[in-house]
Tab-separated table of C-alpha atoms and ligand atoms in Angstrom:
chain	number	residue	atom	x	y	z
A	1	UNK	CA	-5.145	-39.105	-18.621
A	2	UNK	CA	-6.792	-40.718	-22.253
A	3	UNK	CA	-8.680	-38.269	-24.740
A	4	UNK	CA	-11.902	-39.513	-22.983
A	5	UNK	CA	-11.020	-37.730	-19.893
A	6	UNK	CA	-10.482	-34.111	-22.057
A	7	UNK	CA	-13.775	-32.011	-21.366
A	8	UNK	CA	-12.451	-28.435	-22.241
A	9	UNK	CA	-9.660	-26.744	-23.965
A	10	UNK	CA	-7.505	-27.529	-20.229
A	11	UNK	CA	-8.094	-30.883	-20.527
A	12	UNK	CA	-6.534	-30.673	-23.687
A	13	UNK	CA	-3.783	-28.745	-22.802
A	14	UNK	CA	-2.451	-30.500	-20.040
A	15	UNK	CA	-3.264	-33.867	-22.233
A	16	UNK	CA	-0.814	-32.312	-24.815
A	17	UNK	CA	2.131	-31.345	-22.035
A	18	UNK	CA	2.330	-34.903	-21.535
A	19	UNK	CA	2.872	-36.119	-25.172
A	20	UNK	CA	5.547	-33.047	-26.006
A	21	UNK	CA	8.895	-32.946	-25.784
A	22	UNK	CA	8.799	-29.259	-23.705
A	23	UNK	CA	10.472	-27.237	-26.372
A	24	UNK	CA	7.594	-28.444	-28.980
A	25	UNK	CA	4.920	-27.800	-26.002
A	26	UNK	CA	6.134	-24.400	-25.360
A	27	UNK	CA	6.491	-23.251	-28.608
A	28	UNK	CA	2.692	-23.620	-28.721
A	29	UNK	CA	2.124	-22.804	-25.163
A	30	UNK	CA	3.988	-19.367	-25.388
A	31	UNK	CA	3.837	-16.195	-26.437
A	32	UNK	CA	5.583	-12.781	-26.583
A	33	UNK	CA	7.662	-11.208	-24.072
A	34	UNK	CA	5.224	-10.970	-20.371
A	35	UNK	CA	2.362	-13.009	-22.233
A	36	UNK	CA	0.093	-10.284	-20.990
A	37	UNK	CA	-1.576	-10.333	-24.141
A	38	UNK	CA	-1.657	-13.554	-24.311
A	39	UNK	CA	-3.528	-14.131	-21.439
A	40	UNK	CA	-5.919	-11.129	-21.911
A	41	UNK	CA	-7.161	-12.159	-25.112
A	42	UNK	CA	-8.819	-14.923	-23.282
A	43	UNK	CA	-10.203	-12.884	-20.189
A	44	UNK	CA	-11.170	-10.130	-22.133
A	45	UNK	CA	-14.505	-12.283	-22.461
A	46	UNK	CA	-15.309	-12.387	-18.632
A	47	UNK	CA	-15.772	-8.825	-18.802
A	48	UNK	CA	-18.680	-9.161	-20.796
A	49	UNK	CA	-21.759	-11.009	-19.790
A	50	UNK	CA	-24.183	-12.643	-21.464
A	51	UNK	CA	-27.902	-11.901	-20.826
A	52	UNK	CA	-30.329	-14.795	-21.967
A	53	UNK	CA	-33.938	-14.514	-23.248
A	54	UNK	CA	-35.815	-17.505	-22.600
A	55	UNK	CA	-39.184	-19.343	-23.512
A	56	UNK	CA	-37.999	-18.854	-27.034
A	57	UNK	CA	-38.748	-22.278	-28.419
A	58	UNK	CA	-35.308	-23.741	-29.062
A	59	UNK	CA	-35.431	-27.307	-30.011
A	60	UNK	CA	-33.886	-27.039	-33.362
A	61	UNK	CA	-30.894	-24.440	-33.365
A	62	UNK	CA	-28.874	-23.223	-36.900
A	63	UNK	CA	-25.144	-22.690	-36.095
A	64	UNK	CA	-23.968	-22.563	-40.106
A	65	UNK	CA	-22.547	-19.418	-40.822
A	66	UNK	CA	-21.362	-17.688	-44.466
A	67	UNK	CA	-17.559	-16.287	-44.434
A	68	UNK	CA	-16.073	-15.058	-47.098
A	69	UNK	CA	-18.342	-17.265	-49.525
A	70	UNK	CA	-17.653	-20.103	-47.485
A	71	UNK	CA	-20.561	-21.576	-46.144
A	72	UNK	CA	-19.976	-23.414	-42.466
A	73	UNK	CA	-21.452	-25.786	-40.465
A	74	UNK	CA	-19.874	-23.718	-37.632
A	75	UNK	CA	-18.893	-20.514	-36.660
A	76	UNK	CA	-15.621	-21.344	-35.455
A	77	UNK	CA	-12.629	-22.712	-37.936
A	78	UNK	CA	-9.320	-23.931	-37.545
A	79	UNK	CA	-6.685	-21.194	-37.608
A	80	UNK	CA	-3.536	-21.920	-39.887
A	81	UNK	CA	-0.598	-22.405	-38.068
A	82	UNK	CA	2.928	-23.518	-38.926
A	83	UNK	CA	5.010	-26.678	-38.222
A	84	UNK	CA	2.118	-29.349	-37.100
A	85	UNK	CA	4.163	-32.456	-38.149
A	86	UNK	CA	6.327	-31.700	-35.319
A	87	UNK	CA	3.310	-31.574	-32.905
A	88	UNK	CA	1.670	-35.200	-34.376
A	89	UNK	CA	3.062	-37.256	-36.785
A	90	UNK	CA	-0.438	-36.620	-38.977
A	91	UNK	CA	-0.597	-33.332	-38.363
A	92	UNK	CA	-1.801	-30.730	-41.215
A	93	UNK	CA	-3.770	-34.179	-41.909
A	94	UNK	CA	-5.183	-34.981	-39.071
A	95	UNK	CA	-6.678	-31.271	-38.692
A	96	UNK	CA	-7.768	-31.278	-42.558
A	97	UNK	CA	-9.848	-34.622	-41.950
A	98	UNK	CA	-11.190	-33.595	-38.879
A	99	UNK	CA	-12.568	-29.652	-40.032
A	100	UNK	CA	-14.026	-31.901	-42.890
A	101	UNK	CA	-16.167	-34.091	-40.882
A	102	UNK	CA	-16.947	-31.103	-38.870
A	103	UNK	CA	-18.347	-29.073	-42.224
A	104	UNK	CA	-15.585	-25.978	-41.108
A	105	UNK	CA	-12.867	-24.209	-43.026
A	106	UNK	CA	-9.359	-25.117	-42.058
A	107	UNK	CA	-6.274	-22.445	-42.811
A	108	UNK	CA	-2.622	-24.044	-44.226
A	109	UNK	CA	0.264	-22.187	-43.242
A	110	UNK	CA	3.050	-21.079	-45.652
A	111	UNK	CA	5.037	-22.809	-43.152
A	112	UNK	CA	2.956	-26.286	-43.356
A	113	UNK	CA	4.656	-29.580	-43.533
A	114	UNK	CA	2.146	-31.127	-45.597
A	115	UNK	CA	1.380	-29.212	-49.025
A	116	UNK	CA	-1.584	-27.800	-50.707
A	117	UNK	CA	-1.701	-30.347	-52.978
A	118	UNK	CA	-2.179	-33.532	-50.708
A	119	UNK	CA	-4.388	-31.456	-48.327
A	120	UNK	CA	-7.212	-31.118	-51.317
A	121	UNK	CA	-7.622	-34.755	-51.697
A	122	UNK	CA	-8.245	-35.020	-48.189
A	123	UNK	CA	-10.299	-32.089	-48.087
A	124	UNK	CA	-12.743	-31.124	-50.548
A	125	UNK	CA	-14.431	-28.199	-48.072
A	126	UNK	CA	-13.721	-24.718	-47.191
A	127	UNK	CA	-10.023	-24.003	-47.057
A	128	UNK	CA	-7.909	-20.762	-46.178
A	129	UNK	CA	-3.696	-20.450	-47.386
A	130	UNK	CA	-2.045	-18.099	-45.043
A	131	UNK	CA	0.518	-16.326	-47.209
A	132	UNK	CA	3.378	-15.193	-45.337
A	133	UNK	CA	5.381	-12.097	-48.005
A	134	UNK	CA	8.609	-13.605	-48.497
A	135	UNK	CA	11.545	-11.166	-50.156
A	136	UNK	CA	11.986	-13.924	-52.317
A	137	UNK	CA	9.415	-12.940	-54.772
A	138	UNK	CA	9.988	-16.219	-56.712
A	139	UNK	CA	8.859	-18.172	-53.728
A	140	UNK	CA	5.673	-15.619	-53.238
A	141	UNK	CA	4.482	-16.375	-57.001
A	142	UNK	CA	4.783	-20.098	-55.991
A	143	UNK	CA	2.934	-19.844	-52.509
A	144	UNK	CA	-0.455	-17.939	-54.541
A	145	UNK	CA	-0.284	-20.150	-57.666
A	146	UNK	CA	0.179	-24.021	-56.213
A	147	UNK	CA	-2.863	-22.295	-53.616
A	148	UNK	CA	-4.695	-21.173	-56.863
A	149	UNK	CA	-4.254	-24.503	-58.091
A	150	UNK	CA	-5.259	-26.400	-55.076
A	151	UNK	CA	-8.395	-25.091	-55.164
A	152	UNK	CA	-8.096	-22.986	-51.645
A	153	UNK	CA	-11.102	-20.657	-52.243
A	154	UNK	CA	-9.592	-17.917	-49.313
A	155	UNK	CA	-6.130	-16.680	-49.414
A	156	UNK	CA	-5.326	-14.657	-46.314
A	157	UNK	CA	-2.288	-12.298	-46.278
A	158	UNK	CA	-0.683	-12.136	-42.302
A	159	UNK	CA	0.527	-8.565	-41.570
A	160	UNK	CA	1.576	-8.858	-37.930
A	161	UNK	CA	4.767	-10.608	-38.386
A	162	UNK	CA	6.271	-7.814	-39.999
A	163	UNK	CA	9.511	-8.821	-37.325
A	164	UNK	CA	9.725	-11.977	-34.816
A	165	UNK	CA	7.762	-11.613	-31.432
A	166	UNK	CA	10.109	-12.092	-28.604
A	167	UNK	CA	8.973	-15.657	-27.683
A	168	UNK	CA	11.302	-15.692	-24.253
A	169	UNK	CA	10.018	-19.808	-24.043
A	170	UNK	CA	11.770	-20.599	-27.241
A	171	UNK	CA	14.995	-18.838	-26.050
A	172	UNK	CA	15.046	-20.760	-23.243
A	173	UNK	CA	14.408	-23.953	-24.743
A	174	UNK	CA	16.220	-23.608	-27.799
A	175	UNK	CA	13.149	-24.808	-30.075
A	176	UNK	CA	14.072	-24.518	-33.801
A	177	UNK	CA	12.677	-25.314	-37.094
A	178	UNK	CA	13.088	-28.612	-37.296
A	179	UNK	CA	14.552	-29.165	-33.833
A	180	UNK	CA	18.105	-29.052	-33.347
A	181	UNK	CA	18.980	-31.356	-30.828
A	182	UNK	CA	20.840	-30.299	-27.954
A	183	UNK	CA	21.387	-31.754	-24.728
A	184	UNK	CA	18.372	-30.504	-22.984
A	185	UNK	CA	16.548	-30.667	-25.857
A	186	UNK	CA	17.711	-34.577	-26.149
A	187	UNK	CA	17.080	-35.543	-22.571
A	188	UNK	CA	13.045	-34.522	-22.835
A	189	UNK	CA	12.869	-36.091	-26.436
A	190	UNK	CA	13.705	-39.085	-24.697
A	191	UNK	CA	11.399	-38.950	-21.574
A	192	UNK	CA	8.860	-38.451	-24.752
A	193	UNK	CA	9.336	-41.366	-26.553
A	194	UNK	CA	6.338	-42.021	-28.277
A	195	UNK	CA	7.075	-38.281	-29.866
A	196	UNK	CA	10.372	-39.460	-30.758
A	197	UNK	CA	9.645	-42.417	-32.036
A	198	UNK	CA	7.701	-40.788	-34.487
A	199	UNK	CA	9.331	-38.233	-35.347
A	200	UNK	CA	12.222	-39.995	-36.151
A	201	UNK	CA	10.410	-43.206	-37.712
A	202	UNK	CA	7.942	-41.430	-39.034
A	203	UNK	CA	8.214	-39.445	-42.615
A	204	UNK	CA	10.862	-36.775	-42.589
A	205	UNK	CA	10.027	-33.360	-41.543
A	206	UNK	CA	9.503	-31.249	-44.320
A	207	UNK	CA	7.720	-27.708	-45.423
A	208	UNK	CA	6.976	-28.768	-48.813
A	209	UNK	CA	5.986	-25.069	-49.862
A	210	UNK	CA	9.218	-23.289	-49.416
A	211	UNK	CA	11.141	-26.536	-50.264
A	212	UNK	CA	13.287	-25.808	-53.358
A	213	UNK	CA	13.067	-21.702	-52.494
A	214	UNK	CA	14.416	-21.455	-49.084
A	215	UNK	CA	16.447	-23.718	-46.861
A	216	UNK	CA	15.923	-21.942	-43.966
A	217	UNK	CA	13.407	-23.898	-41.227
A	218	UNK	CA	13.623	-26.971	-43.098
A	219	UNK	CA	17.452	-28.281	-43.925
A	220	UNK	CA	18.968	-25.224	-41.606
A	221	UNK	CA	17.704	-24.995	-38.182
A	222	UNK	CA	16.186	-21.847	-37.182
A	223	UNK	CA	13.988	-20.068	-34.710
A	224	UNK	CA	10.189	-18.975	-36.169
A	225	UNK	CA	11.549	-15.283	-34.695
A	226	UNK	CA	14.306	-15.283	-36.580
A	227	UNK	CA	12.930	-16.957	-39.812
A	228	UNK	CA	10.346	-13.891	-39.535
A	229	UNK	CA	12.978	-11.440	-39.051
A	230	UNK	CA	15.012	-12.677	-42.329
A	231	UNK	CA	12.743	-14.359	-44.709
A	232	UNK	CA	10.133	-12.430	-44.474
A	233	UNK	CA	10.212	-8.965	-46.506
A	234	UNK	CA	10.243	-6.108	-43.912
A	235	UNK	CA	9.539	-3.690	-46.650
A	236	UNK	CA	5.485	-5.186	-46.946
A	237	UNK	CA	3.355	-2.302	-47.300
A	238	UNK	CA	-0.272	-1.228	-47.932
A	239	UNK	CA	0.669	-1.868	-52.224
A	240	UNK	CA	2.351	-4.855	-51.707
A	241	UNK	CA	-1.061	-6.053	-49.623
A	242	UNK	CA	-3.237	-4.126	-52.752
A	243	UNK	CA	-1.084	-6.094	-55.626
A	244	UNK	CA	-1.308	-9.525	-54.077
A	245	UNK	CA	-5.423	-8.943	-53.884
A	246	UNK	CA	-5.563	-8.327	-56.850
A	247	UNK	CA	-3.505	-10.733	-58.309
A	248	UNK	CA	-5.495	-13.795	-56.149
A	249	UNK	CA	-8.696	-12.186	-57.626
A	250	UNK	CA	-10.645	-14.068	-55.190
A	251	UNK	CA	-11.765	-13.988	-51.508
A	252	UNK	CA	-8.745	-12.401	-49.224
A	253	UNK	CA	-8.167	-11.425	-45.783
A	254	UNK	CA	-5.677	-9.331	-43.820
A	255	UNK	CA	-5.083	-11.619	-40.892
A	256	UNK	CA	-3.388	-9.524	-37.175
A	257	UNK	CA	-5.538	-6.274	-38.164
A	258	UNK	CA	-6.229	-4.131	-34.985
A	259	UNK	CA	-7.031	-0.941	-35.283
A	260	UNK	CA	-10.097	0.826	-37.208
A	261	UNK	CA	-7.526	2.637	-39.571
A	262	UNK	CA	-6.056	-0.808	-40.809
A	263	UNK	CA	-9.633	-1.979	-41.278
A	264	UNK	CA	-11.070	0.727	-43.476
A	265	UNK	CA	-7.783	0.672	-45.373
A	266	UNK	CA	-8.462	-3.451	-45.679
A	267	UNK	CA	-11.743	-2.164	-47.250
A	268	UNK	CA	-10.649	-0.021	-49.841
A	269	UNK	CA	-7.730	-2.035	-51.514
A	270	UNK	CA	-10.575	-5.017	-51.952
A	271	UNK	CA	-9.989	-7.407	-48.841
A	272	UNK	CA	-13.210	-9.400	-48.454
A	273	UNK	CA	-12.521	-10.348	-44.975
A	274	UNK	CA	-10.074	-9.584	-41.876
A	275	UNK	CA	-9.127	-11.433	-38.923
A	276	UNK	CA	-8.858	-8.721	-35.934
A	277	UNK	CA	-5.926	-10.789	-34.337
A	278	UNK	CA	-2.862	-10.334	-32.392
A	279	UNK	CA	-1.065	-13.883	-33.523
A	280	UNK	CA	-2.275	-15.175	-30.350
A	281	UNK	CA	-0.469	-12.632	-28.226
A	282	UNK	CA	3.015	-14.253	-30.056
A	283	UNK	CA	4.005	-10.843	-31.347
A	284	UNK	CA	3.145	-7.647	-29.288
A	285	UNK	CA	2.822	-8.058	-26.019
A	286	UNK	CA	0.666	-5.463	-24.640
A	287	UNK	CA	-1.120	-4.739	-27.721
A	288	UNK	CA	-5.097	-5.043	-26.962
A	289	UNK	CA	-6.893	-7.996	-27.080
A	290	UNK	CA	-9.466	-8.925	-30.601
A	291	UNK	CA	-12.472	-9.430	-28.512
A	292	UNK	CA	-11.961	-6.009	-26.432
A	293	UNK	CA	-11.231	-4.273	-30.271
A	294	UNK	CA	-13.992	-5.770	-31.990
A	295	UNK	CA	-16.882	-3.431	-31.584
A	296	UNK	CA	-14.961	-0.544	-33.324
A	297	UNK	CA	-13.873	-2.326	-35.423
A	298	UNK	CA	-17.131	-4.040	-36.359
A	299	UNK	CA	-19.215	-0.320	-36.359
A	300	UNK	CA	-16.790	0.714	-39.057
A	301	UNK	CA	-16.621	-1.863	-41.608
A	302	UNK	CA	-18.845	-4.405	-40.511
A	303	UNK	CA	-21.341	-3.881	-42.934
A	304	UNK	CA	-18.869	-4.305	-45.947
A	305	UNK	CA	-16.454	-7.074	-45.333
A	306	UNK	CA	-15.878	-9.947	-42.709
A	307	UNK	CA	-14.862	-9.557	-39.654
A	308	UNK	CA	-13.391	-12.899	-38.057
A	309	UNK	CA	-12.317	-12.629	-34.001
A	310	UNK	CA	-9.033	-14.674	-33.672
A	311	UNK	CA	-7.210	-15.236	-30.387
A	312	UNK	CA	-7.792	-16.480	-27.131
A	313	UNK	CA	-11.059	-18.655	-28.238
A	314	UNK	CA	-11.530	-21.626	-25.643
A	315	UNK	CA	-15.506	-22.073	-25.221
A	316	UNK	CA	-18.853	-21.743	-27.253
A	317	UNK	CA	-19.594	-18.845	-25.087
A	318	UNK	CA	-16.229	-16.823	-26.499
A	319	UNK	CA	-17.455	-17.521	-29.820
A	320	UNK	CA	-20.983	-16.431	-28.964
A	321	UNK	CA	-19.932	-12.843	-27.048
A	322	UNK	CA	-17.858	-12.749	-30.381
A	323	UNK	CA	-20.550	-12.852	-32.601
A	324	UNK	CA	-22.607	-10.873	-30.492
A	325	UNK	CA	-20.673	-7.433	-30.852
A	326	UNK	CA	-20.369	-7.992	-34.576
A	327	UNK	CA	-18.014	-10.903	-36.188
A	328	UNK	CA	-19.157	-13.099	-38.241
A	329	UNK	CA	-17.290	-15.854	-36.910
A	330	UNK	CA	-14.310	-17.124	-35.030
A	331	UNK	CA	-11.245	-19.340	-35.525
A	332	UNK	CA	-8.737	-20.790	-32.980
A	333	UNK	CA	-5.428	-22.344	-32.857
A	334	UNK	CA	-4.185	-23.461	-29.633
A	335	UNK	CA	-7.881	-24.637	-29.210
A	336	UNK	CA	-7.297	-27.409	-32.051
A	337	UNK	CA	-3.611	-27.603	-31.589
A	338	UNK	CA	-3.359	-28.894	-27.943
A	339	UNK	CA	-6.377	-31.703	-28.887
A	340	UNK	CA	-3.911	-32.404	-32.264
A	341	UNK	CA	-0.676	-32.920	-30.089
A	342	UNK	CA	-3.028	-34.806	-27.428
A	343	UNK	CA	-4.634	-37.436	-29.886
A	344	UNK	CA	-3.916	-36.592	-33.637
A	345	UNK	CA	-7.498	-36.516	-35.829
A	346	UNK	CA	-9.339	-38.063	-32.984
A	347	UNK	CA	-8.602	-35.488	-30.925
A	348	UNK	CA	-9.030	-32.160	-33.266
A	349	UNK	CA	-12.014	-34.132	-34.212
A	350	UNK	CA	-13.306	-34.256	-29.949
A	351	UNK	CA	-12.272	-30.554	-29.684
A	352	UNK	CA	-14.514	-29.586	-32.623
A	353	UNK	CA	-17.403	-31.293	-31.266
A	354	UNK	CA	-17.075	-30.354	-27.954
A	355	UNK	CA	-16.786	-26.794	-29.025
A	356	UNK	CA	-19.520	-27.440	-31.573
A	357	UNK	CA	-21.969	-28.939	-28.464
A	358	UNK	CA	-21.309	-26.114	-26.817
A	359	UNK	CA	-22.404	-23.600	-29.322
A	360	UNK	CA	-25.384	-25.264	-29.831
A	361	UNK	CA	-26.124	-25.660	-25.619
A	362	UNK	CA	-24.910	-21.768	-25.287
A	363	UNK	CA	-27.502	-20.488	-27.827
A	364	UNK	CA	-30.739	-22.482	-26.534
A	365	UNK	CA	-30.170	-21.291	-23.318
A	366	UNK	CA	-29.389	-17.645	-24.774
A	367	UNK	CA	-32.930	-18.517	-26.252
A	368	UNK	CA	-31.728	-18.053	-30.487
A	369	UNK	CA	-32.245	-20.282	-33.159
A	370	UNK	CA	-29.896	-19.007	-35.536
A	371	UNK	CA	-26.663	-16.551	-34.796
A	372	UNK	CA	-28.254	-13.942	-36.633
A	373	UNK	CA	-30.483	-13.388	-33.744
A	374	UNK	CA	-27.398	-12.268	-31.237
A	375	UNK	CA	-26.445	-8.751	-31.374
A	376	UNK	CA	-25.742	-6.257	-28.310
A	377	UNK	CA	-28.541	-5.828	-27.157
A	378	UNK	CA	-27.564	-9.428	-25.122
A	379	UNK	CA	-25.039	-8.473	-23.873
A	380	UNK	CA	-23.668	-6.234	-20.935
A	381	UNK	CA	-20.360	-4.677	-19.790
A	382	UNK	CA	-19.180	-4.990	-16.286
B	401	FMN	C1	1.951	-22.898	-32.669
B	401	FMN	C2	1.353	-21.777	-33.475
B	401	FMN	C3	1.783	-21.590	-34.781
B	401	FMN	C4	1.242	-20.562	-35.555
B	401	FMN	N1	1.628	-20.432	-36.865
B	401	FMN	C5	1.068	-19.453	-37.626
B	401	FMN	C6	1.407	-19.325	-38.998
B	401	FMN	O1	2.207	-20.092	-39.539
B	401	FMN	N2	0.834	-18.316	-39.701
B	401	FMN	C7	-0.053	-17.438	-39.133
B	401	FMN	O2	-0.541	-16.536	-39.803
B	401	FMN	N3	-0.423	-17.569	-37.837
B	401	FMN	C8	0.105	-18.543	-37.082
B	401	FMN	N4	-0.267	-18.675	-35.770
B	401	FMN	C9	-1.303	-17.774	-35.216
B	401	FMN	C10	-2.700	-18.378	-35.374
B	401	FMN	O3	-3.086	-18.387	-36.725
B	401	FMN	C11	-3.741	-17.587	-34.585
B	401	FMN	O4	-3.665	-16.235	-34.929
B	401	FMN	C12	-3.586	-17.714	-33.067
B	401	FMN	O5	-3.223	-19.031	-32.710
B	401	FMN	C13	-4.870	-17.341	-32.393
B	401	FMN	O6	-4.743	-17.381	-31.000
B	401	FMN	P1	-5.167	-18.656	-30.110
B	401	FMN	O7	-4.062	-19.648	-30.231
B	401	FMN	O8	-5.275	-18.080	-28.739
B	401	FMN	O9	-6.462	-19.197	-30.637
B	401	FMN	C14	0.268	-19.688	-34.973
B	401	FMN	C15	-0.139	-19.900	-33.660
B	401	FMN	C16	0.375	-20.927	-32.908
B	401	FMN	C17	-0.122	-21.138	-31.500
């Protein structure tokens, strides 16, 4: 199987299975506890259907969309997400590079191994820091200034890691930040050798943005879980969120917002934007899926900040159910991730324009020109 043969976000996936090591694959692949989340977030969209006008003149379609100040070619953007060195040797590079040529906003994890600071030469476009609210307050200050400096015009604050998911995968493979190597682990690093060879050849793993603050993840092995369970400052509340707005003065997002209360809140302390998002179903299994939580949340403060759908996104016709009900766009991870571990920038690159031909296909044959022309009146409930 080459990148050629990957059509849709399976293609990708199984593509990506082949390259990993399968403590690296799962970690992506997997999610909390049952993964009933996990996989509802995606078939939450087949129980909406889409009804299409037609004879609506459709040769030219406009896909750009405005969020949070950002303008974007499309409506869907790369998700941050931690670690991607581990899942191709270019990672947080390869996915900056390829959201450039693709005119979309990218997010940087806290927990990135490349830092701001490289990823603004590459990329001069849109891009998101995902601040994860360290007890360390020293590190925190660092985090929002060297993001300040770097020019990353949206800062977006995650609040639904408050405590590790229970990722049963990980237990069971052992996968740590960076990987400790064990004798499973060791025996399908070496049936992956290409990985290996990389990985061990290759620049040494590194999260540049907690380097000199923390050890943890970086020079002492450690599960995500429990790197969220004692880094992270369990004490976070609605001031904490209201301070660190403030202080970024600037376009910011609660990111893993679900419920209409959280949302209004998001309003009043300043957020500019929120992404209604259950981590991709790696926290609380059983919690309700963005898509099926969207409407509410879009009737009540739709009209004054940005609502982003997050989770679950694998074709142009999630993204356009999405923006149907009310968001104003949509961002994946796994999407991008799989086609990164797959094929590096060539493949995040084939992802985004696949997903990007498929907009464009999906909203002829809805019969709109631009995504302002979807609303609910185009769609219907089964
Ligand atoms: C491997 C992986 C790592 C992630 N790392 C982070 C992270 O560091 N910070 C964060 O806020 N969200 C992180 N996320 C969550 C994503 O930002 C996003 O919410 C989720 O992937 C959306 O679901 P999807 O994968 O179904 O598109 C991660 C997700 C995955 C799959």
């Amino acid at each position: 199987m080459r990148l050629t043969d990957c059509h849709n976000f399976g293609d990708f996936r199984r593509l990506a299975k082949k390259r990993l090591p399968s403590p690296v694959f799962h970690y992506i692949d997997g999610a909390a506890d049952d993964e009933i989340t996990y996989r509802r977030n995606t078939s939450s969209f087949d129980d909406v259907d889409l009804v299409p006008n037609v004879l609506a003149g459709v040769e030219t379609v406009d896909m750009s969309v405005e969020v949070m100040g950002q303008k974007m070619d499309m409506p869907l953007y790369c998700a941050p997400t931690a670690l991607q060195r581990l899942f191709h040797y270019e990672g947080e590079r390869a996915v900056a590079r390829a959201a450039t040529k693709h005119g979309t906003m990218f997010g940087v994890s806290s927990l990135a191994t490349v830092s701001v600071e490289e990823i603004e030469k590459l990329a001069p476009g849109p891009k998101m820091f995902q601040f994860y609210f360290h007890k360390d307050r020293g590190l925190n200050d660092a985090l929002l200034e060297r993001a300040r400096a770097a020019n990353f015009q949206v800062m977006a604050l995650t609040v639904d890691t408050i405590t590790g998911g229970n990722r049963e995968r990980d237990l069971r493979t052992g996968f740590t930040s960076p990987p400790r190597i064990t004798p499973a682990s060791a025996i399908s690093y070496a049936l992956h050798p290409g990985w290996a060879w990389n990985y061990f050849t290759k620049e040494k793993f590194d999260m540049p943005h907690l380097s000199g603050h923390v050890s943890a993840g970086t020079n002492l092995a450690m599960s995500i879980g429990d790197y969220f369970g004692s880094m992270l400052d369990q004490s976070m509340n609605w001031d904490d969120a209201e301070k660190l707005c403030a202080k970024w003065n600037g376009q910011f997002a609660l990111k893993g917002i679900m419920s209409v209360e959280d949302a209004k809140r998001a309003v009043d302390i300043g957020c500019t934007g929120i992404m209604v998002s259950n981590h991709g179903g790696r926290q609380l299994d059983g919690s309700r899926a963005p898509f099926d939580q969207l409407a509410e949340i879009c009737d009540a403060v739709g009209d004054k900040i940005d609502v982003i759908c997050e989770g679950g996104i694998q074709r142009g016709t999630h993204v356009l159910k999405a923006l149907s009900v009310g968001a104003k766009a949509c961002s994946g991870g796994r999407m991008y991730l799989y086609a990164l571990a797959a094929a590096g920038q060539a493949g995040v690159e084939r992802v985004l324009g696949n997903m990007r031909t498929e907009i464009e296909r999906d909203m002829k044959l809805m019969g709109v020109t631009s995504l302002d022309q979807l609303s609910r009146a185009n769609l219907r409930y089964r």
